[in-house]
Coordinates of N, CA and C in Angstrom, one line a residue:
G1 N 53.9 138.8 97.7 CA 54.0 139.1 96.3 C 54.6 140.5 96.0
N2 N 54.8 140.7 94.7 CA 55.3 142.0 94.3 C 54.8 142.3 92.9
A3 N 55.2 143.5 92.4 CA 54.8 143.9 91.1 C 55.9 144.2 90.2
G4 N 56.3 143.4 89.3 CA 57.4 143.7 88.4 C 57.0 143.3 87.0
G5 N 57.9 143.5 86.0 CA 57.5 143.3 84.6 C 57.5 141.8 84.3
G6 N 56.8 141.4 83.2 CA 56.7 140.0 82.9 C 57.6 139.6 81.7
A7 N 58.4 140.5 81.2 CA 59.3 140.1 80.1 C 60.2 139.0 80.4
G8 N 60.4 138.1 79.5 CA 61.3 137.0 79.7 C 60.7 135.8 80.3
S9 N 59.4 135.8 80.6 CA 58.7 134.7 81.2 C 58.5 133.6 80.2
V10 N 58.4 132.4 80.7 CA 58.2 131.3 79.8 C 57.0 130.4 80.3
V11 N 56.1 130.1 79.5 CA 55.0 129.2 79.9 C 54.9 128.1 78.9
W12 N 55.0 126.9 79.3 CA 54.9 125.8 78.4 C 54.2 124.6 79.0
C13 N 52.9 124.6 78.8 CA 52.0 123.5 79.4 C 51.4 122.8 78.3
G14 N 51.6 121.5 78.2 CA 51.1 120.7 77.0 C 51.6 121.2 75.7
S15 N 50.8 121.7 74.8 CA 51.2 122.2 73.6 C 51.3 123.7 73.5
T16 N 51.1 124.3 74.6 CA 51.1 125.8 74.7 C 52.4 126.3 75.0
L17 N 53.0 127.2 74.2 CA 54.3 127.8 74.5 C 54.1 129.3 74.3
K18 N 54.4 130.1 75.4 CA 54.5 131.5 75.3 C 55.9 131.9 75.8
T19 N 56.6 132.6 74.9 CA 57.9 133.0 75.3 C 58.3 134.3 74.7
S20 N 59.6 134.7 75.0 CA 60.1 136.0 74.4 C 61.5 135.7 74.1
V21 N 62.1 136.7 73.3 CA 63.5 136.5 73.0 C 64.4 136.4 74.2
P22 N 64.3 137.2 75.2 CA 65.2 137.1 76.4 C 65.0 135.7 77.0
A23 N 63.8 135.1 77.0 CA 63.6 133.8 77.6 C 64.4 132.7 76.8
I24 N 64.2 132.8 75.4 CA 64.9 131.9 74.6 C 66.4 131.9 74.7
V25 N 66.9 133.1 74.8 CA 68.4 133.3 75.0 C 68.8 132.7 76.3
G26 N 68.0 133.0 77.4 CA 68.3 132.4 78.7 C 68.3 130.9 78.8
L27 N 67.3 130.3 78.1 CA 67.2 128.8 78.1 C 68.4 128.2 77.3
A28 N 68.8 128.8 76.2 CA 69.9 128.3 75.4 C 71.2 128.4 76.2
F29 N 71.3 129.5 76.9 CA 72.5 129.7 77.7 C 72.6 128.6 78.8
A30 N 71.5 128.3 79.4 CA 71.4 127.3 80.5 C 71.8 126.0 79.9
A31 N 71.2 125.6 78.8 CA 71.5 124.3 78.2 C 73.0 124.2 77.8
A32 N 73.6 125.2 77.3 CA 75.0 125.2 76.9 C 75.9 125.0 78.1
L33 N 75.5 125.5 79.2 CA 76.4 125.4 80.4 C 76.2 124.1 81.1
G34 N 75.1 123.4 80.8 CA 74.9 122.0 81.4 C 74.8 122.1 82.9
A35 N 75.8 121.5 83.5 CA 75.8 121.3 85.0 C 76.2 122.5 85.8
V36 N 76.7 123.6 85.0 CA 77.1 124.8 85.8 C 75.9 125.4 86.4
V37 N 76.0 125.8 87.6 CA 74.8 126.3 88.3 C 74.5 127.8 88.0
L38 N 73.3 128.0 87.4 CA 72.9 129.4 87.3 C 72.2 129.8 88.6
F39 N 73.0 130.1 89.6 CA 72.5 130.1 91.0 C 72.1 131.5 91.3
L40 N 70.9 131.6 91.8 CA 70.4 132.9 92.4 C 70.1 134.0 91.3
T41 N 69.3 133.7 90.3 CA 68.8 134.7 89.4 C 67.7 135.4 90.1
M42 N 68.0 136.5 90.8 CA 67.1 137.1 91.8 C 66.2 138.2 91.2
G43 N 65.1 138.5 92.0 CA 64.3 139.7 91.8 C 63.5 139.5 90.5
N44 N 63.2 140.6 89.9 CA 62.3 140.6 88.7 C 63.1 140.8 87.4
A45 N 64.4 140.7 87.5 CA 65.2 141.0 86.3 C 65.1 139.9 85.2
G46 N 64.7 138.7 85.6 CA 64.6 137.6 84.6 C 64.0 136.4 85.3
G47 N 63.8 135.4 84.5 CA 63.2 134.1 85.0 C 64.2 133.4 85.9
K48 N 63.7 132.7 86.9 CA 64.6 131.9 87.7 C 64.7 130.5 87.1
V49 N 66.0 130.2 86.8 CA 66.3 129.0 86.1 C 66.4 127.8 87.2
P50 N 65.8 126.7 86.9 CA 66.0 125.6 87.9 C 67.4 125.2 88.1
G51 N 67.8 125.0 89.3 CA 69.2 124.6 89.7 C 69.3 123.1 89.8
P52 N 70.5 122.6 90.1 CA 70.7 121.1 90.2 C 69.8 120.3 91.1
A53 N 69.5 120.8 92.3 CA 68.6 120.1 93.2 C 67.2 120.0 92.6
Q54 N 66.7 121.1 92.1 CA 65.4 121.1 91.5 C 65.4 120.2 90.3
L55 N 66.3 120.2 89.4 CA 66.4 119.4 88.2 C 66.4 117.9 88.6
Q56 N 67.1 117.6 89.7 CA 67.2 116.2 90.1 C 65.8 115.7 90.6
V57 N 65.1 116.5 91.3 CA 63.8 116.1 91.8 C 62.8 116.1 90.7
L58 N 62.9 117.1 89.8 CA 61.9 117.2 88.7 C 62.1 116.0 87.7
A59 N 63.2 115.4 87.6 CA 63.5 114.4 86.7 C 62.8 113.0 87.1
R60 N 62.4 113.0 88.4 CA 61.8 111.7 88.8 C 60.4 111.5 88.2
V61 N 60.1 110.3 88.0 CA 58.8 110.0 87.4 C 57.7 110.3 88.4
A62 N 56.8 111.2 87.9 CA 55.7 111.5 88.8 C 54.7 110.4 88.9
T63 N 54.2 110.1 90.1 CA 53.2 109.1 90.3 C 51.9 109.7 89.9
A64 N 50.8 108.9 89.9 CA 49.5 109.5 89.5 C 49.0 110.2 90.7
G65 N 49.6 111.4 91.0 CA 49.1 112.2 92.1 C 49.9 111.7 93.3
A66 N 50.5 112.7 94.1 CA 51.2 112.3 95.3 C 50.2 111.8 96.3
S67 N 50.7 110.8 97.0 CA 49.8 110.2 98.0 C 49.6 111.1 99.2
T68 N 48.4 111.2 99.7 CA 48.1 112.1 100.8 C 48.1 111.2 102.1
A69 N 48.1 109.9 102.0 CA 48.2 109.0 103.2 C 49.6 109.2 103.8
G70 N 49.7 109.5 105.0 CA 51.0 109.7 105.6 C 51.7 111.0 105.2
A71 N 51.0 111.9 104.6 CA 51.6 113.1 104.1 C 52.1 113.9 105.3
E72 N 53.2 114.7 105.0 CA 53.8 115.5 106.0 C 53.7 117.0 105.5
K73 N 54.1 117.9 106.4 CA 53.9 119.3 106.1 C 55.3 120.0 106.2
A74 N 55.6 120.9 105.3 CA 56.8 121.7 105.4 C 56.4 123.2 105.1
T75 N 57.2 124.1 105.7 CA 56.8 125.5 105.6 C 58.1 126.3 105.4
F76 N 58.1 127.1 104.3 CA 59.3 127.8 103.9 C 59.0 129.3 103.5
A77 N 59.9 130.2 103.8 CA 59.8 131.6 103.4 C 61.1 131.9 102.6
A78 N 60.9 132.4 101.4 CA 62.0 132.7 100.5 C 61.8 133.9 99.6
G79 N 61.1 134.9 100.2 CA 60.8 136.1 99.4 C 59.4 136.0 98.8
C80 N 59.2 136.7 97.7 CA 57.9 136.7 97.1 C 57.3 135.3 97.0
F81 N 56.1 135.1 97.7 CA 55.6 133.7 97.8 C 55.0 133.2 96.5
W82 N 54.7 134.1 95.6 CA 54.1 133.6 94.3 C 55.1 132.6 93.6
S83 N 56.3 133.1 93.4 CA 57.3 132.2 92.7 C 57.7 131.0 93.5
V84 N 57.8 131.2 94.8 CA 58.2 130.1 95.7 C 57.2 129.0 95.6
E85 N 55.9 129.4 95.7 CA 54.8 128.3 95.6 C 54.9 127.6 94.3
L86 N 55.1 128.3 93.1 CA 55.1 127.6 91.8 C 56.3 126.6 91.8
A87 N 57.4 127.0 92.3 CA 58.6 126.1 92.3 C 58.3 124.8 93.0
F88 N 57.6 124.8 94.2 CA 57.2 123.6 94.9 C 56.0 122.9 94.3
Q89 N 55.1 123.6 93.7 CA 54.0 123.0 93.0 C 54.4 122.0 92.0
R90 N 55.5 122.2 91.3 CA 56.0 121.4 90.2 C 56.7 120.2 90.7
L91 N 57.1 120.0 91.9 CA 57.9 118.9 92.4 C 57.1 117.6 92.5
P92 N 57.5 116.5 91.9 CA 56.9 115.2 92.2 C 56.9 114.9 93.6
G93 N 55.7 114.5 94.2 CA 55.6 114.2 95.6 C 54.9 115.3 96.4
V94 N 54.7 116.4 95.8 CA 54.0 117.5 96.5 C 52.5 117.4 96.1
S95 N 51.6 117.3 97.1 CA 50.2 117.1 96.8 C 49.4 118.4 97.0
K96 N 50.0 119.3 97.7 CA 49.2 120.6 98.0 C 50.1 121.7 98.4
T97 N 49.8 122.9 98.0 CA 50.6 124.1 98.4 C 49.6 125.2 98.7
Q98 N 50.0 126.1 99.6 CA 49.2 127.3 99.8 C 50.1 128.4 100.4
V99 N 49.9 129.6 100.0 CA 50.7 130.7 100.4 C 50.0 131.4 101.6
G100 N 50.9 132.0 102.5 CA 50.3 132.6 103.6 C 51.4 133.3 104.4
Y101 N 51.1 133.5 105.7 CA 51.9 134.3 106.6 C 52.2 133.5 107.9
I102 N 53.5 133.7 108.3 CA 53.9 132.9 109.5 C 54.9 133.7 110.3
A103 N 55.1 133.3 111.5 CA 56.2 133.9 112.4 C 56.0 135.4 112.7
G104 N 54.7 135.7 112.9 CA 54.4 137.1 113.3 C 53.7 137.2 114.6
T105 N 53.1 138.3 114.9 CA 52.5 138.5 116.2 C 51.0 138.9 116.1
T106 N 50.6 139.4 115.0 CA 49.2 139.8 114.8 C 48.3 138.6 114.3
P107 N 47.2 138.3 115.1 CA 46.4 137.2 114.6 C 45.7 137.5 113.3
S108 N 45.6 136.5 112.5 CA 44.9 136.7 111.2 C 45.2 137.9 110.4
P109 N 46.5 138.1 110.1 CA 46.9 139.4 109.5 C 46.4 139.5 108.0
T110 N 46.3 140.7 107.6 CA 46.0 140.9 106.2 C 47.3 141.1 105.4
Y111 N 47.2 141.0 104.1 CA 48.3 141.3 103.2 C 48.9 142.7 103.5
E112 N 48.0 143.6 103.7 CA 48.5 145.0 103.9 C 49.3 145.1 105.2
Q113 N 48.8 144.4 106.2 CA 49.5 144.5 107.5 C 50.9 143.8 107.4
V114 N 50.9 142.7 106.7 CA 52.2 142.0 106.5 C 53.2 142.8 105.7
S115 N 52.7 143.4 104.6 CA 53.5 144.2 103.8 C 54.1 145.5 104.5
S116 N 53.3 146.0 105.4 CA 53.8 147.2 106.2 C 54.9 146.8 107.2
G117 N 55.0 145.5 107.5 CA 55.9 145.1 108.5 C 55.4 145.1 109.9
S118 N 54.2 145.6 110.1 CA 53.6 145.8 111.4 C 53.2 144.5 112.1
S119 N 52.9 143.5 111.3 CA 52.4 142.2 111.9 C 53.6 141.3 112.3
G120 N 54.8 141.6 111.7 CA 55.9 140.7 112.0 C 56.0 139.4 111.2
H121 N 55.0 139.2 110.4 CA 55.0 137.9 109.6 C 55.9 138.0 108.4
T122 N 56.2 136.8 107.9 CA 56.9 136.7 106.6 C 56.0 136.0 105.6
E123 N 56.2 136.3 104.3 CA 55.4 135.6 103.3 C 56.0 134.2 103.2
A124 N 55.1 133.2 103.2 CA 55.6 131.8 103.3 C 54.7 130.9 102.5
V125 N 55.2 129.7 102.2 CA 54.5 128.6 101.5 C 54.4 127.4 102.4
E126 N 53.2 126.9 102.6 CA 53.0 125.7 103.3 C 52.8 124.5 102.3
I127 N 53.5 123.5 102.5 CA 53.5 122.4 101.5 C 53.1 121.1 102.1
Q128 N 52.3 120.3 101.4 CA 52.0 119.0 101.8 C 52.7 118.0 100.9
F129 N 53.4 117.1 101.4 CA 54.2 116.2 100.5 C 54.2 114.8 101.0
D130 N 54.6 113.9 100.1 CA 54.6 112.5 100.4 C 56.0 112.1 100.7
P131 N 56.4 111.8 101.9 CA 57.8 111.5 102.2 C 58.3 110.2 101.6
A132 N 57.4 109.4 101.1 CA 57.8 108.1 100.5 C 58.4 108.4 99.1
S133 N 58.1 109.5 98.5 CA 58.6 109.8 97.2 C 59.4 111.1 97.1
L134 N 59.3 111.9 98.2 CA 60.1 113.2 98.2 C 60.5 113.4 99.7
S135 N 61.8 113.5 99.9 CA 62.2 113.7 101.3 C 62.2 115.1 101.7
Y136 N 62.2 115.3 103.0 CA 62.2 116.7 103.5 C 63.6 117.3 103.2
R137 N 64.6 116.5 103.1 CA 65.9 117.1 102.8 C 65.9 117.6 101.3
D138 N 65.2 116.8 100.4 CA 65.0 117.3 99.1 C 64.4 118.7 99.0
L139 N 63.4 118.9 99.8 CA 62.7 120.2 99.9 C 63.5 121.3 100.4
V140 N 64.3 121.0 101.4 CA 65.2 122.0 102.0 C 66.3 122.4 101.0
Q141 N 66.8 121.4 100.3 CA 67.8 121.7 99.2 C 67.3 122.6 98.1
V142 N 66.1 122.3 97.7 CA 65.4 123.1 96.7 C 65.2 124.5 97.2
F143 N 64.7 124.6 98.5 CA 64.5 125.9 99.1 C 65.7 126.8 99.1
F144 N 66.9 126.2 99.4 CA 68.1 127.0 99.4 C 68.5 127.4 98.0
E145 N 68.1 126.6 97.0 CA 68.5 126.9 95.7 C 67.7 128.0 95.0
I146 N 66.4 128.1 95.4 CA 65.5 129.0 94.7 C 65.5 130.5 95.2
H147 N 66.4 130.8 96.1 CA 66.5 132.2 96.6 C 67.9 132.4 97.1
D148 N 68.1 133.7 97.5 CA 69.4 134.0 98.1 C 69.3 134.1 99.6
P149 N 69.8 133.0 100.3 CA 69.7 133.0 101.7 C 70.7 133.8 102.5
T150 N 71.5 134.5 101.8 CA 72.5 135.3 102.4 C 72.1 136.8 102.6
T151 N 71.0 137.2 102.1 CA 70.6 138.6 102.2 C 69.5 138.7 103.4
L152 N 69.7 139.6 104.3 CA 68.8 139.7 105.4 C 67.6 140.6 105.0
N153 N 66.4 140.1 105.2 CA 65.2 140.8 104.9 C 65.2 141.4 103.5
R154 N 65.6 140.6 102.6 CA 65.6 141.1 101.2 C 65.8 140.0 100.2
Q155 N 65.1 140.1 99.1 CA 65.3 139.2 98.0 C 65.2 140.1 96.7
G156 N 66.3 140.2 96.1 CA 66.4 141.1 94.9 C 66.0 142.5 95.3
N157 N 65.0 143.1 94.6 CA 64.5 144.4 94.9 C 63.5 144.5 96.0
D158 N 63.0 143.3 96.4 CA 62.0 143.3 97.5 C 62.7 143.3 98.9
R159 N 62.4 144.4 99.6 CA 63.0 144.6 100.9 C 61.9 144.7 102.0
G160 N 62.3 144.2 103.2 CA 61.4 144.2 104.3 C 61.4 142.9 105.0
T161 N 61.0 142.9 106.3 CA 61.0 141.7 107.1 C 60.1 140.6 106.5
Q162 N 59.1 141.1 105.8 CA 58.2 140.1 105.2 C 58.8 139.2 104.1
Y163 N 60.0 139.6 103.7 CA 60.7 138.9 102.6 C 61.9 138.1 103.2
R164 N 62.0 138.0 104.5 CA 63.1 137.3 105.1 C 63.1 135.8 104.8
S165 N 64.3 135.2 104.9 CA 64.4 133.8 104.6 C 64.2 133.0 105.8
G166 N 63.3 132.0 105.7 CA 63.0 131.2 106.9 C 62.6 129.8 106.7
I167 N 62.9 128.9 107.6 CA 62.4 127.5 107.6 C 61.7 127.3 108.9
Y168 N 60.4 126.9 108.8 CA 59.6 126.7 110.0 C 59.2 125.3 110.1
T169 N 59.8 124.6 111.1 CA 59.8 123.2 111.2 C 58.7 122.6 112.0
H170 N 58.3 121.4 111.6 CA 57.1 120.7 112.2 C 57.5 119.5 113.0
S171 N 58.8 119.3 113.2 CA 59.3 118.2 114.0 C 60.8 118.4 114.4
E172 N 61.3 117.7 115.3 CA 62.7 117.8 115.7 C 63.6 117.3 114.5
E173 N 63.1 116.3 113.8 CA 63.9 115.7 112.7 C 64.0 116.8 111.5
Q174 N 62.9 117.5 111.3 CA 62.9 118.6 110.3 C 63.9 119.6 110.7
A175 N 63.9 120.0 112.0 CA 64.9 121.0 112.5 C 66.3 120.6 112.3
K176 N 66.6 119.3 112.5 CA 67.9 118.7 112.4 C 68.4 118.8 110.9
V177 N 67.5 118.4 110.0 CA 67.8 118.4 108.6 C 68.0 119.9 108.1
A178 N 67.2 120.8 108.6 CA 67.3 122.2 108.2 C 68.6 122.8 108.6
E179 N 69.0 122.5 109.8 CA 70.3 123.0 110.4 C 71.5 122.4 109.6
E180 N 71.4 121.2 109.2 CA 72.5 120.5 108.5 C 72.6 121.1 107.1
E181 N 71.5 121.3 106.4 CA 71.5 121.9 105.1 C 71.9 123.4 105.1
K182 N 71.5 124.1 106.1 CA 71.9 125.5 106.3 C 73.5 125.5 106.4
A183 N 74.0 124.6 107.2 CA 75.5 124.6 107.3 C 76.2 124.2 106.0
N184 N 75.6 123.3 105.3 CA 76.1 122.9 104.0 C 76.1 124.0 103.0
T185 N 75.0 124.7 103.0 CA 74.8 125.9 102.1 C 75.8 127.0 102.4
Q186 N 76.0 127.3 103.7 CA 76.9 128.3 104.1 C 78.3 128.0 103.7
K187 N 78.7 126.7 103.8 CA 80.0 126.2 103.4 C 80.2 126.3 101.9
A188 N 79.2 125.9 101.2 CA 79.3 126.0 99.7 C 79.4 127.4 99.2
L189 N 78.6 128.3 99.8 CA 78.6 129.7 99.3 C 79.8 130.5 99.9
G190 N 80.3 130.1 101.0 CA 81.4 130.9 101.6 C 80.9 132.2 102.2
K191 N 79.6 132.2 102.5 CA 79.0 133.4 103.1 C 78.1 133.0 104.2
T192 N 77.8 134.0 105.1 CA 76.9 133.7 106.2 C 75.5 133.6 105.6
V193 N 74.8 132.6 106.0 CA 73.4 132.4 105.6 C 72.5 133.0 106.7
A194 N 71.6 133.8 106.2 CA 70.7 134.6 107.1 C 69.4 133.8 107.5
T195 N 69.2 132.7 106.9 CA 67.9 132.0 107.1 C 67.6 131.7 108.5
E196 N 66.5 132.0 109.0 CA 66.1 131.7 110.4 C 65.4 130.3 110.4
I197 N 65.7 129.5 111.4 CA 65.1 128.2 111.5 C 64.4 128.2 112.9
K198 N 63.0 128.0 112.8 CA 62.2 128.1 114.0 C 61.1 127.1 114.0
P199 N 60.6 126.6 115.1 CA 59.4 125.8 115.1 C 58.3 126.5 114.5
A200 N 57.5 125.8 113.7 CA 56.4 126.5 113.0 C 55.3 126.9 114.0
T201 N 54.8 128.2 113.8 CA 53.7 128.7 114.6 C 52.5 128.7 113.7
T202 N 51.5 129.4 114.1 CA 50.2 129.4 113.3 C 50.5 130.0 111.9
F203 N 50.1 129.2 110.9 CA 50.2 129.7 109.6 C 48.8 130.2 109.1
Y204 N 48.8 131.4 108.7 CA 47.6 132.1 108.2 C 47.6 132.1 106.7
A205 N 46.6 131.4 106.1 CA 46.5 131.4 104.6 C 46.3 132.8 104.1
A206 N 47.0 133.1 103.0 CA 46.8 134.4 102.4 C 45.5 134.5 101.7
E207 N 45.1 135.7 101.3 CA 43.9 136.0 100.6 C 43.8 135.1 99.3
A208 N 42.6 134.8 98.9 CA 42.4 133.8 97.8 C 43.1 134.2 96.5
Y209 N 43.2 135.6 96.2 CA 43.8 136.0 95.0 C 45.3 135.7 94.9
H210 N 45.9 135.5 96.1 CA 47.3 135.1 96.1 C 47.6 133.7 95.8
Q211 N 46.6 132.8 96.0 CA 46.8 131.4 95.9 C 47.1 131.0 94.5
Q212 N 48.2 130.2 94.2 CA 48.5 129.7 92.9 C 48.5 130.9 91.9
Y213 N 49.0 132.0 92.3 CA 48.9 133.2 91.6 C 49.5 133.1 90.2
L214 N 50.8 132.6 90.1 CA 51.4 132.5 88.8 C 50.8 131.5 87.9
A215 N 50.4 130.4 88.5 CA 49.7 129.3 87.7 C 48.4 129.9 87.1
K216 N 47.7 130.7 87.9 CA 46.5 131.3 87.3 C 46.8 132.3 86.2
G217 N 48.0 132.9 86.3 CA 48.4 133.9 85.4 C 49.0 133.3 84.1
G218 N 49.1 131.9 84.0 CA 49.5 131.3 82.8 C 50.8 130.5 82.9
Q219 N 51.5 130.6 84.0 CA 52.8 129.8 84.1 C 52.4 128.4 84.5
C220 N 53.1 127.5 83.8 CA 52.8 126.1 84.0 C 53.2 125.5 85.4
S221 N 52.2 124.9 86.0 CA 52.4 124.3 87.3 C 52.4 122.8 87.3
R222 N 52.4 122.2 86.1 CA 52.3 120.8 85.9 C 53.6 120.1 86.6
T223 N 53.3 119.0 87.2 CA 54.4 118.3 87.9 C 55.5 117.9 86.9
G224 N 56.8 118.3 87.3 CA 57.9 118.0 86.4 C 58.3 119.1 85.5
T225 N 57.5 120.2 85.4 CA 57.9 121.3 84.5 C 59.2 121.9 84.9
K226 N 60.0 122.2 83.9 CA 61.3 122.8 84.2 C 61.4 124.2 83.7
D227 N 60.4 124.8 83.2 CA 60.4 126.2 82.7 C 60.9 127.2 83.7
N228 N 61.5 128.3 83.2 CA 61.8 129.4 84.1 C 60.6 129.9 84.8
I229 N 60.8 130.4 86.0 CA 59.7 131.0 86.8 C 59.9 132.5 86.8
K230 N 58.9 133.3 86.5 CA 58.9 134.7 86.6 C 57.9 135.2 87.6
C231 N 58.4 136.0 88.5 CA 57.5 136.6 89.5 C 57.1 138.0 89.1
Y232 N 55.8 138.2 88.8 CA 55.3 139.5 88.3 C 53.9 139.7 88.9
G233 N 53.5 140.9 88.8 CA 52.2 141.3 89.3 C 51.4 142.0 88.2

């Protein structure tokens, strides 16, 4: 997580709407552009606008709760885990998310240890999803869309190894899909993608106050929500 300003955030759950002039302008701009990708609105400068992959998944009709029978697991690191979790919480087919730490060396690290870089972990989100309604490839495509995978150990103003881009796979098939989508993203961007792809190691759940942080703060986590996501503390 990080601590930035909350200006420009949008929350629209049910009949509740909280917004600001910058948010309204941003949404109008996105609507006018239509299919043009507002790709990589990074850091704390403004809300992250859903891109094409997210919009395609969000447009699907949500079932009455994603099935947990035959559920699979996916783990991604894409900078501040607060906003990353909220993006995945909203996807139809996702039944559970939790933020935590992975790919480090210190057992049961604290947030302070991870933030200092001493534990070697990265902030990550572990996702439980129903592969019958949401494919792993869908998740990987959304992952590459919601952050800048070309910056090493940095997302916007957040710097450090704890903010590195990573995909931590739970099967050989996941690793194959991750490598394919990494290559596709690199080709599309015309830049080297810094995302590390490794077999998942022990995932340590973060402290309770980090879990669903932005949803608790008022940003809508309802399945299918397309509102901008603002990462703030």
